[in-house]
XYZ file of C-alpha atoms in Angstrom:
683
model
C 25.394 66.806 -108.619
C 24.512 65.019 -105.040
C 27.480 63.090 -103.891
C 29.841 63.835 -106.641
C 32.726 62.060 -105.520
C 33.556 58.444 -103.919
C 34.295 60.274 -100.429
C 30.953 62.241 -100.950
C 29.251 58.734 -101.189
C 31.419 57.364 -97.896
C 30.110 60.594 -96.050
C 26.588 59.786 -97.471
C 26.714 56.259 -96.545
C 27.484 57.290 -92.910
C 24.519 59.538 -92.875
C 22.166 56.900 -94.053
C 23.490 54.468 -91.481
C 22.750 57.085 -88.638
C 19.159 57.584 -90.167
C 18.562 54.019 -90.059
C 19.709 53.513 -86.545
C 17.272 56.226 -85.475
C 14.621 54.439 -87.445
C 15.636 51.445 -85.718
C 15.303 53.039 -82.403
C 12.109 54.368 -83.205
C 10.673 51.179 -84.231
C 12.275 48.981 -81.245
C 10.189 51.393 -78.951
C 7.299 50.818 -80.543
C 7.530 47.280 -80.403
C 8.154 47.478 -76.633
C 4.928 49.852 -76.595
C 2.657 47.328 -78.212
C 4.066 44.569 -76.428
C 3.270 46.262 -73.230
C 0.117 47.826 -74.259
C -0.769 44.019 -75.336
C 0.063 42.591 -71.914
C -1.924 45.156 -70.032
C -5.020 44.407 -72.182
C -5.007 40.982 -71.555
C -4.445 41.311 -68.084
C -7.284 43.705 -67.704
C -9.708 41.236 -69.628
C -8.557 38.247 -67.676
C -9.320 40.596 -64.019
C -12.465 41.842 -65.268
C -14.032 39.110 -67.537
C -16.712 38.375 -65.091
C -18.330 41.931 -65.441
C -17.662 42.448 -69.064
C -20.669 41.408 -71.336
C -20.454 39.983 -74.687
C -20.051 43.188 -76.705
C -17.381 44.367 -74.200
C -15.566 41.160 -75.024
C -16.008 41.150 -78.850
C -14.760 44.433 -78.768
C -11.776 44.029 -76.397
C -10.959 41.042 -78.700
C -10.936 43.239 -81.758
C -8.752 45.703 -80.137
C -6.188 42.990 -78.999
C -6.314 41.848 -82.754
C -5.486 45.282 -83.819
C -2.598 45.694 -81.575
C -1.001 42.208 -82.688
C -1.423 43.079 -86.371
C 0.212 46.451 -85.694
C 2.982 44.857 -83.590
C 3.685 42.344 -86.063
C 4.159 45.082 -88.740
C 6.527 46.892 -86.528
C 8.392 43.567 -85.716
C 8.616 43.138 -89.607
C 9.594 46.602 -90.251
C 12.596 46.378 -87.489
C 13.740 43.201 -89.347
C 14.131 45.033 -92.634
C 15.902 47.892 -91.036
C 18.286 45.587 -89.332
C 19.333 44.254 -92.539
C 19.686 47.550 -94.250
C 22.169 48.923 -91.359
C 24.738 46.319 -92.779
C 24.190 46.896 -96.353
C 21.853 49.588 -97.041
C 22.111 49.786 -100.695
C 24.180 48.340 -103.749
C 23.216 50.603 -106.707
C 21.972 54.026 -107.503
C 20.839 55.668 -110.801
C 20.420 59.310 -111.024
C 16.973 59.643 -113.153
C 15.666 62.669 -114.602
C 12.060 62.245 -116.120
C 10.776 63.877 -119.164
C 7.851 65.446 -117.737
C 9.723 66.592 -114.426
C 13.030 68.072 -115.123
C 14.124 67.556 -111.727
C 16.813 64.928 -111.337
C 16.211 62.271 -108.711
C 19.060 59.956 -107.052
C 17.398 56.563 -106.693
C 19.516 54.167 -104.359
C 18.611 50.644 -104.652
C 18.769 48.151 -101.974
C 17.088 44.953 -100.545
C 14.062 47.172 -98.878
C 12.634 50.341 -99.147
C 13.621 52.892 -96.602
C 11.457 56.026 -96.068
C 12.579 58.403 -93.154
C 9.693 59.511 -91.605
C 11.284 62.879 -89.926
C 11.582 64.233 -93.609
C 9.007 61.996 -95.274
C 11.175 60.755 -98.274
C 12.228 57.608 -99.847
C 15.911 57.354 -99.392
C 16.567 53.733 -100.496
C 14.249 52.025 -102.865
C 13.369 48.177 -102.848
C 14.969 46.496 -105.870
C 11.301 45.201 -106.611
C 10.037 48.675 -107.015
C 9.050 49.803 -110.556
C 11.650 52.644 -110.512
C 14.470 50.154 -109.556
C 13.942 47.955 -112.737
C 15.876 50.562 -114.612
C 18.855 49.843 -112.579
C 18.848 46.435 -114.413
C 17.550 47.210 -117.598
C 19.409 50.273 -118.869
C 22.727 51.841 -119.084
C 23.513 55.732 -119.313
C 20.812 57.303 -121.463
C 17.362 56.889 -122.351
C 15.261 54.890 -119.702
C 11.562 54.339 -118.859
C 9.698 51.987 -116.517
C 6.362 50.807 -115.963
C 4.047 52.017 -113.389
C 0.439 51.254 -112.748
C -0.684 54.213 -114.347
C 1.504 54.030 -117.528
C 5.131 54.211 -118.455
C 7.244 57.034 -117.370
C 10.179 58.023 -119.653
C 13.606 60.074 -119.143
C 17.133 59.878 -118.979
C 19.877 58.124 -116.797
C 22.652 60.631 -116.264
C 24.721 58.639 -113.692
C 24.799 54.892 -112.592
C 26.969 53.494 -109.950
C 27.338 50.182 -107.985
C 28.547 49.544 -104.295
C 29.896 46.916 -102.207
C 28.768 47.530 -98.607
C 29.854 44.645 -96.163
C 29.078 45.240 -92.101
C 28.383 49.087 -92.937
C 31.636 49.662 -94.820
C 32.117 50.511 -98.613
C 34.337 48.060 -99.859
C 34.227 49.532 -103.530
C 32.122 51.816 -105.886
C 32.247 51.321 -109.626
C 30.791 54.152 -111.877
C 29.376 54.734 -115.060
C 30.309 51.471 -116.811
C 28.927 50.786 -119.931
C 28.339 47.243 -118.636
C 28.212 48.044 -114.605
C 27.135 44.524 -113.573
C 30.120 42.578 -115.312
C 32.933 43.848 -112.828
C 30.545 43.407 -110.226
C 29.655 39.887 -111.351
C 33.291 38.890 -111.563
C 33.990 39.968 -108.371
C 31.078 37.859 -106.615
C 31.452 34.931 -109.051
C 35.234 34.643 -107.709
C 34.453 34.277 -104.217
C 34.141 30.946 -102.307
C 30.847 29.338 -101.963
C 28.912 29.564 -98.513
C 26.918 26.964 -96.762
C 23.482 28.416 -98.349
C 22.796 29.912 -101.953
C 22.917 33.673 -101.719
C 20.587 36.591 -102.996
C 21.835 38.025 -106.564
C 20.182 41.243 -106.366
C 23.204 43.273 -106.999
C 24.069 41.207 -110.029
C 20.552 40.373 -111.621
C 21.305 40.547 -115.432
C 18.736 42.083 -117.915
C 17.347 38.631 -119.376
C 17.053 37.282 -115.977
C 15.370 40.506 -114.640
C 12.665 40.238 -117.254
C 12.009 36.526 -115.908
C 11.506 37.711 -112.273
C 9.236 40.465 -113.118
C 7.090 39.026 -115.054
C 3.524 39.409 -113.767
C 1.352 37.775 -116.139
C 2.454 34.177 -117.219
C 0.292 31.456 -115.729
C 2.983 28.923 -116.207
C 6.846 30.227 -116.488
C 8.891 27.651 -117.788
C 12.713 28.196 -117.127
C 15.040 25.992 -119.025
C 18.490 27.041 -117.878
C 21.982 25.354 -118.751
C 23.948 24.465 -115.141
C 25.004 27.226 -113.461
C 22.831 29.579 -115.196
C 21.355 30.823 -112.019
C 17.817 29.412 -112.593
C 16.626 28.502 -109.102
C 17.953 31.689 -107.940
C 16.164 33.649 -110.324
C 12.970 31.444 -109.611
C 13.425 32.314 -105.959
C 13.662 36.216 -106.662
C 10.608 35.919 -108.894
C 8.634 34.379 -105.829
C 10.210 37.403 -103.877
C 8.877 39.834 -106.624
C 5.524 38.349 -106.678
C 5.215 38.607 -102.864
C 6.185 42.347 -103.169
C 3.886 43.229 -106.181
C 0.878 41.537 -105.347
C 1.540 41.756 -101.136
C -2.336 42.343 -100.696
C -3.532 38.951 -102.315
C -0.351 36.533 -101.695
C 1.655 35.598 -98.790
C 4.537 33.412 -98.040
C 2.454 30.579 -96.966
C 0.326 30.788 -100.001
C 3.345 29.575 -102.009
C 5.094 26.089 -102.309
C 8.141 24.792 -103.554
C 8.470 21.224 -104.990
C 12.218 20.508 -104.175
C 14.162 17.383 -105.290
C 15.284 16.681 -101.711
C 15.849 18.057 -98.336
C 19.521 18.988 -98.751
C 18.720 21.156 -101.531
C 15.588 22.817 -99.691
C 17.714 23.472 -96.901
C 20.532 24.794 -99.292
C 18.029 27.225 -101.132
C 16.375 28.188 -97.199
C 18.079 31.482 -96.916
C 17.554 33.284 -100.096
C 14.150 34.356 -99.393
C 14.469 35.655 -95.677
C 17.833 37.319 -97.036
C 15.472 39.149 -99.329
C 13.048 40.097 -96.545
C 10.509 37.627 -96.755
C 9.276 34.723 -94.869
C 10.166 31.005 -95.221
C 8.250 29.373 -97.862
C 6.818 25.852 -97.236
C 8.337 23.105 -99.484
C 7.899 19.511 -100.188
C 9.120 16.638 -102.231
C 7.352 14.545 -104.864
C 7.517 11.371 -102.420
C 6.012 13.517 -99.808
C 3.090 14.600 -102.299
C 2.507 11.279 -103.295
C 2.161 9.709 -99.961
C -0.258 12.281 -99.022
C -2.176 11.699 -102.294
C -2.244 7.991 -101.784
C -3.585 8.435 -98.047
C -0.147 6.510 -97.227
C -1.977 3.195 -98.143
C 0.657 2.272 -100.445
C 4.425 1.809 -99.710
C 6.824 2.764 -102.707
C 10.137 2.990 -104.168
C 11.667 6.346 -104.082
C 13.026 8.125 -107.209
C 16.563 7.957 -105.416
C 15.986 4.362 -104.825
C 14.854 4.122 -108.458
C 18.285 5.754 -109.617
C 20.506 4.041 -107.451
C 18.896 0.506 -108.668
C 19.644 1.738 -112.397
C 23.175 2.641 -111.419
C 24.138 -0.610 -109.608
C 21.945 -3.311 -111.013
C 20.828 -2.100 -114.755
C 18.097 -4.496 -115.992
C 16.574 -3.995 -119.235
C 13.030 -4.955 -118.181
C 12.916 -2.634 -115.446
C 14.365 0.156 -117.667
C 12.003 -0.750 -120.241
C 8.950 -0.327 -117.661
C 10.366 3.144 -116.738
C 10.635 4.402 -120.033
C 7.258 3.214 -121.371
C 5.500 5.145 -118.134
C 7.607 7.954 -118.692
C 6.184 8.545 -122.246
C 3.258 10.747 -123.641
C 2.175 7.375 -125.190
C 1.582 5.937 -121.917
C -0.781 8.969 -120.795
C -2.564 9.098 -123.820
C -3.300 5.356 -123.639
C -4.150 5.631 -120.032
C -6.674 8.408 -120.965
C -8.045 5.769 -123.932
C -8.466 3.147 -121.156
C -10.631 5.622 -119.240
C -12.803 6.308 -122.232
C -13.244 2.624 -122.304
C -14.393 2.217 -118.746
C -16.730 4.773 -119.497
C -18.450 2.567 -121.990
C -18.143 -0.488 -120.030
C -18.208 0.287 -116.310
C -21.742 -0.888 -115.749
C -22.881 -4.486 -115.733
C -26.008 -5.151 -118.100
C -28.534 -6.379 -115.443
C -32.243 -5.395 -115.037
C -33.236 -2.668 -112.499
C -36.505 -3.069 -111.514
C -38.262 -1.231 -108.480
C -41.868 -0.586 -107.789
C -42.699 -2.724 -110.773
C -40.662 -0.227 -112.895
C -37.608 -1.453 -114.914
C -35.373 1.486 -115.635
C -33.903 1.127 -119.002
C -30.311 0.413 -119.176
C -29.130 3.170 -121.680
C -30.700 5.763 -119.243
C -28.471 4.625 -116.383
C -25.584 4.663 -118.775
C -26.446 8.064 -120.367
C -26.795 9.553 -116.766
C -23.280 8.154 -115.838
C -21.797 9.840 -119.088
C -23.490 13.032 -118.639
C -21.640 13.497 -115.430
C -18.253 13.163 -117.260
C -16.719 15.839 -115.693
C -16.968 14.143 -112.312
C -14.753 11.444 -111.064
C -16.319 7.911 -111.572
C -17.128 7.067 -108.104
C -18.406 10.450 -107.087
C -20.945 9.966 -110.168
C -22.717 7.195 -108.669
C -24.929 9.316 -106.226
C -25.645 11.468 -108.924
C -26.944 8.503 -111.119
C -28.734 7.206 -108.310
C -30.621 10.691 -107.804
C -31.505 10.478 -111.747
C -32.891 6.985 -111.221
C -35.151 7.887 -108.284
C -36.656 10.908 -110.165
C -36.936 8.557 -113.172
C -38.926 6.266 -110.684
C -41.136 9.050 -108.883
C -42.192 10.456 -112.467
C -43.573 6.905 -113.350
C -45.194 5.880 -110.444
C -46.411 9.295 -109.860
C -46.089 9.205 -105.997
C -43.309 9.600 -103.544
C -40.914 6.687 -103.028
C -40.905 4.379 -99.830
C -37.719 4.249 -97.747
C -37.327 0.513 -98.863
C -37.609 1.315 -102.515
C -35.124 4.154 -102.035
C -32.648 1.975 -100.125
C -33.342 -0.896 -103.070
C -31.974 1.625 -105.597
C -29.026 2.992 -103.390
C -28.033 -0.776 -103.295
C -28.653 -1.736 -106.838
C -27.016 0.990 -108.744
C -23.547 0.741 -107.301
C -23.561 -2.816 -107.490
C -23.995 -2.607 -111.475
C -20.830 -0.210 -111.422
C -18.129 -3.051 -111.488
C -14.982 -0.754 -110.690
C -14.010 -1.171 -107.045
C -10.630 0.541 -106.597
C -7.882 2.689 -108.541
C -5.025 -0.014 -108.039
C -7.567 -2.518 -109.471
C -8.107 -0.099 -112.551
C -4.552 0.530 -113.047
C -3.508 -3.015 -112.874
C -6.238 -4.035 -115.299
C -4.634 -1.328 -117.944
C -1.722 -3.272 -118.561
C -3.719 -6.328 -119.253
C -6.417 -4.286 -121.469
C -3.122 -3.108 -123.547
C -1.963 -6.720 -123.812
C 1.266 -6.088 -121.787
C 0.641 -7.334 -118.334
C 4.352 -7.846 -117.845
C 4.862 -4.109 -117.585
C 3.477 -4.126 -114.057
C 5.569 -5.709 -111.415
C 5.221 -5.068 -107.644
C 8.374 -5.063 -105.645
C 9.215 -7.208 -102.542
C 7.317 -6.327 -99.655
C 4.256 -5.231 -101.983
C 6.049 -2.172 -102.720
C 5.261 -0.152 -105.842
C 7.809 0.728 -108.463
C 8.499 4.559 -108.268
C 7.231 4.604 -112.092
C 3.857 3.267 -111.127
C 3.364 5.955 -108.151
C 2.077 8.674 -110.239
C -0.054 6.553 -112.695
C -1.745 5.005 -109.768
C -2.247 8.426 -108.429
C -3.908 9.782 -111.842
C -6.157 6.686 -111.784
C -7.270 7.538 -108.283
C -8.098 11.321 -109.309
C -10.050 9.850 -112.418
C -11.834 7.217 -110.166
C -12.497 9.042 -106.704
C -11.114 12.570 -107.227
C -8.511 14.023 -105.166
C -7.388 16.402 -102.558
C -6.693 19.735 -104.106
C -4.367 22.045 -102.714
C -6.450 25.339 -103.192
C -4.418 27.171 -100.563
C -1.416 27.156 -102.939
C -1.501 30.234 -105.015
C 1.762 29.428 -106.851
C 3.528 26.399 -107.206
C 7.465 26.390 -107.858
C 8.876 23.269 -109.366
C 12.733 22.866 -109.781
C 14.511 19.962 -111.498
C 11.828 19.764 -114.043
C 13.523 17.534 -116.431
C 13.211 14.506 -113.900
C 9.515 14.451 -113.685
C 7.402 12.512 -116.241
C 4.067 13.746 -118.412
C 2.431 11.516 -115.832
C 3.490 13.494 -113.004
C 2.541 16.682 -114.731
C -0.741 15.567 -115.358
C -1.164 14.941 -111.842
C 0.482 18.425 -110.509
C -1.933 20.216 -113.056
C -4.764 18.462 -111.652
C -3.931 19.051 -107.967
C -2.689 22.559 -108.083
C -4.767 24.921 -109.835
C -2.887 27.789 -109.611
C 0.195 29.727 -111.118
C 3.247 28.016 -111.707
C 7.104 28.423 -112.172
C 8.831 25.255 -113.488
C 12.580 25.276 -113.888
C 15.597 23.051 -114.768
C 18.072 21.691 -117.578
C 17.216 19.083 -119.921
C 20.982 18.166 -119.746
C 20.910 17.334 -116.294
C 18.590 14.377 -116.004
C 19.559 11.849 -113.053
C 17.612 9.161 -114.761
C 17.538 9.821 -118.700
C 15.280 6.976 -119.075
C 12.417 8.940 -117.313
C 13.478 12.340 -118.286
C 11.146 15.029 -119.699
C 12.498 17.271 -122.641
C 11.678 21.028 -122.642
C 9.454 20.455 -125.563
C 7.674 17.922 -123.837
C 7.196 19.974 -120.619
C 5.900 22.673 -123.290
C 3.360 20.203 -124.660
C 2.117 19.645 -120.939
C 1.649 23.395 -120.514
C 0.902 24.732 -123.952
C -0.098 28.110 -122.178
C 3.412 28.622 -120.660
C 5.953 31.382 -121.192
C 9.260 29.861 -122.063
C 12.318 31.526 -121.199
C 15.813 29.935 -122.138
C 18.690 30.747 -120.399
C 22.362 30.000 -122.049
C 24.966 32.030 -119.847
C 26.426 29.975 -117.400
C 28.190 31.760 -114.235
C 29.085 29.182 -111.773
C 32.213 27.544 -113.325
C 35.316 28.877 -114.613
C 35.813 28.823 -118.434
C 38.001 25.943 -118.052
C 35.782 23.920 -116.175
C 32.995 24.991 -118.218
C 34.662 23.619 -121.456
C 35.985 20.496 -119.778
C 32.007 19.541 -118.722
C 31.238 20.390 -122.491
C 33.478 17.483 -123.543
C 31.305 15.063 -121.662
C 28.130 16.438 -122.629
C 28.044 18.843 -125.523
C 26.068 21.756 -125.429
C 26.323 24.385 -128.199
C 23.852 26.878 -126.731
C 25.772 27.024 -123.429
C 27.654 30.587 -123.063
C 30.583 30.108 -120.564
C 31.764 33.458 -118.089
C 35.164 34.650 -119.389
C 36.240 34.058 -115.949
C 39.489 31.958 -116.177
C 41.062 29.659 -113.242
C 43.110 26.431 -113.436
C 42.688 23.363 -115.718
C 40.666 20.319 -114.529
C 42.915 17.478 -113.529
C 42.607 13.925 -114.260
C 44.681 11.493 -112.242
C 45.172 8.063 -112.883
C 46.412 5.351 -110.538
C 47.352 1.586 -110.668
C 45.321 0.590 -107.598
C 42.275 1.293 -105.308
C 44.553 2.438 -102.289
C 46.704 4.770 -104.189
C 43.449 6.305 -105.567
C 42.001 6.650 -101.973
C 45.303 7.912 -100.737
C 45.448 10.534 -103.520
C 41.975 11.754 -102.535
C 42.976 12.064 -98.670
C 46.211 14.349 -100.054
C 43.389 16.468 -102.099
C 41.442 16.866 -98.947
C 44.336 17.792 -96.730
C 45.515 20.295 -99.502
C 41.964 21.807 -99.383
C 42.249 22.399 -95.847
C 45.129 24.842 -96.023
C 43.436 26.670 -98.914
C 41.422 29.781 -99.035
C 38.512 27.914 -100.260
C 35.472 27.431 -98.157
C 33.535 24.163 -99.477
C 34.819 20.762 -101.110
C 32.328 18.437 -102.699
C 33.654 14.808 -103.222
C 30.602 13.710 -105.462
C 30.361 9.865 -106.013
C 28.188 7.930 -108.511
C 26.381 5.791 -106.000
C 25.627 6.186 -102.251
C 27.296 2.950 -101.660
C 30.463 4.350 -103.184
C 29.915 7.672 -101.270
C 29.539 5.645 -97.784
C 32.337 3.357 -98.568
C 34.820 6.548 -99.378
C 33.694 8.244 -96.115
C 34.712 5.265 -94.127
C 38.099 4.612 -95.921
C 39.194 8.245 -95.766
C 38.270 8.817 -91.929
C 39.356 12.512 -91.873
C 37.859 14.535 -89.284
C 34.986 17.311 -90.154
C 33.692 15.382 -93.161
C 30.005 15.464 -93.667
C 28.613 12.450 -95.329
C 25.163 13.164 -97.315
C 22.597 10.519 -97.543
C 18.699 10.410 -98.689
C 17.884 10.774 -95.150
C 19.981 13.861 -94.781
C 17.929 17.235 -94.173
C 20.548 19.898 -93.907
C 23.563 21.178 -96.183
C 26.897 22.197 -94.226
C 29.792 24.164 -95.351
C 33.220 22.510 -95.507
C 34.088 18.884 -96.706
C 31.140 16.862 -98.032
C 30.858 13.387 -99.465
C 27.822 13.033 -101.357
C 26.318 11.142 -104.756
C 25.586 13.086 -107.922
C 21.739 12.611 -107.176
C 21.948 14.545 -103.916
C 24.209 17.217 -105.293
C 22.070 18.513 -107.711
C 21.703 22.360 -107.653
C 24.438 22.745 -105.192
C 27.888 24.099 -105.854
C 31.291 24.030 -104.254
C 34.663 25.945 -104.732
C 36.017 22.819 -105.110
C 35.209 19.212 -106.448
C 36.544 15.970 -106.637
C 35.034 13.077 -108.693
C 36.647 9.715 -107.695
C 36.324 6.254 -109.396
C 35.954 7.722 -113.027
C 37.296 4.521 -114.592
C 35.751 2.648 -117.504
C 34.291 0.036 -115.675
C 32.241 2.783 -113.153
C 31.279 5.407 -115.778
C 30.452 3.726 -119.279
C 26.438 3.941 -119.818
C 24.449 6.947 -120.945
C 22.981 7.504 -117.411
C 26.656 7.383 -116.445
C 27.656 10.116 -118.790
C 24.916 12.313 -117.392
C 26.018 11.866 -113.915
C 29.501 12.477 -114.570
C 28.530 15.977 -116.424
C 26.203 17.034 -113.457
C 29.262 16.240 -110.918
C 31.789 18.295 -112.840
C 29.391 21.348 -113.197
C 29.047 21.520 -109.431
C 32.468 23.035 -109.311
C 32.896 26.465 -109.385
C 37.145 27.230 -109.166
C 38.515 23.779 -109.046
C 37.836 20.277 -110.208
C 39.961 17.099 -110.027
C 38.807 13.455 -111.185
C 40.341 10.266 -110.171
C 40.503 6.908 -111.674
C 42.244 3.476 -111.137
C 43.572 1.585 -114.097
C 41.601 2.870 -117.200
C 39.825 6.084 -117.399
C 36.134 6.145 -118.531
C 35.566 6.910 -122.257
C 33.883 10.110 -121.707
C 37.429 11.444 -120.239
C 39.132 10.397 -123.544
C 37.268 13.041 -125.978
């Protein structure tokens, strides 16, 4: 057997590092050569352009383009080799196919490494078909799928390694559940300032999600800490590898909850050897779709208003506009408009009266088009009708009269007018309220966009070939109705229905499945982030019988009560000081509202404490004070949840907020309160 012992493996690692260094040297030389040749060609064209004819210029331009393309390929190869030098691979299987009795060692890493001198693959990309067996099988019978069919055989050996900075820290051999020990080691580490790749610890159920090539819509419902966002990003990396001839990084769009989260996950795909993926937020998308004509409340502001000034009328408006019934009623309203959009007036041109039913019939015949865009089509139909009647060409004045009269008969002017009139039509005008400064409530933003789409059409994002939507539970049916019309591409949609920041507008997993009936639904129940003790504590706040916590143990969460506000703040300051002398790397102090976060930041007055606000664009390591809303999707070694008093955490939305805050903690969780603890901590 090749590399039978751990010492053999260490020797082999040094050999691989040497081969990688030589390959890196060769590709670096090529990059320099291409760069020099490109510079010389550009100088030649510049110096001789007056003597070159058009054909020579075209040929020279094509030559330069070929050099640029080849040079970019060399730069990309150098980038991947640099990653492999520090950690060439993390796994190995020895596979013996049923047809070819020769045993083949398959080393699995972040990227493929082919040694050109011996023309042999020494490392296989984790996304390669043969590498899928590393995740899906233990010792014994195994198989993998190739474009030409299934390949069956036997795995005779399986190993896993941790190689950091070119040094093998450990090797695990032939364990029945080889991932578990490595997974426990990885989970027990401190959180970093960015989400990391999980290629070395991908589980079999996760691997199936990542490698699904066929789903037009993949819906991932995962419990807190199940790694759903990381899995979705690895799925994107796999699709970029599998369909690299037809899809590139800039063909994908990530719809993220906020800029901080977008920054937090920004490292994953570059770590996997892929380029940065474009991202946007719902508010940015909305502003573009409304042509920036309407100022509106943000989702963050909506939630802040619910937390600080809960109002029953405001909640009623949100709940109604977040329902399927609302979408159904809006669609019925557009059917009503279909039948009643034209004023019954006589259209007479060239002594010919065009029958009103003819005009309405032609308008309805173009029902697949937005209403405003049908008018020119109806005008053309009317012109043709008149030509047939008068048996001659129409004069310019006659044509102009038709172009004037037909649009005048159509009595709908704007999407805003349509949307506002909808509430009068259903007999509930009180459900539409503009905010101070003619600002739309957030709950009205996407219904208005939907009306605009139905009335005027919309700019579609045809360049996007795959859309990734995170925090799916925070989007409403009308928002999904807009997304399905704007993005005509494959989608990966993920979230946790137990973690809505606004339960009054949250979507259920079943509701999302109803919006996308063609979707493949995957449910992830195993939680990897928190210790067993933290997971069980969180489940007492919001029970979820489906959640399976990892058997990774740590200290019990602490709930500390104080007689007054000053004592509580002093205790929080002391916890911050204790964190500074611990081995942990990140501490999240997670408040319910931004006002509380701002105030605590001022009171603590501790150096190197970062305050996150809705305007923050980056996530930094160390000590962070933030809100539950902005902490969604993030994780910290330690979490402090302050002000968990009976008066501060009492409503259903408060309960959800508290659950989200607690589930951000990996290793240590402390909650503080003044006078009386919240009812949610008494279970």
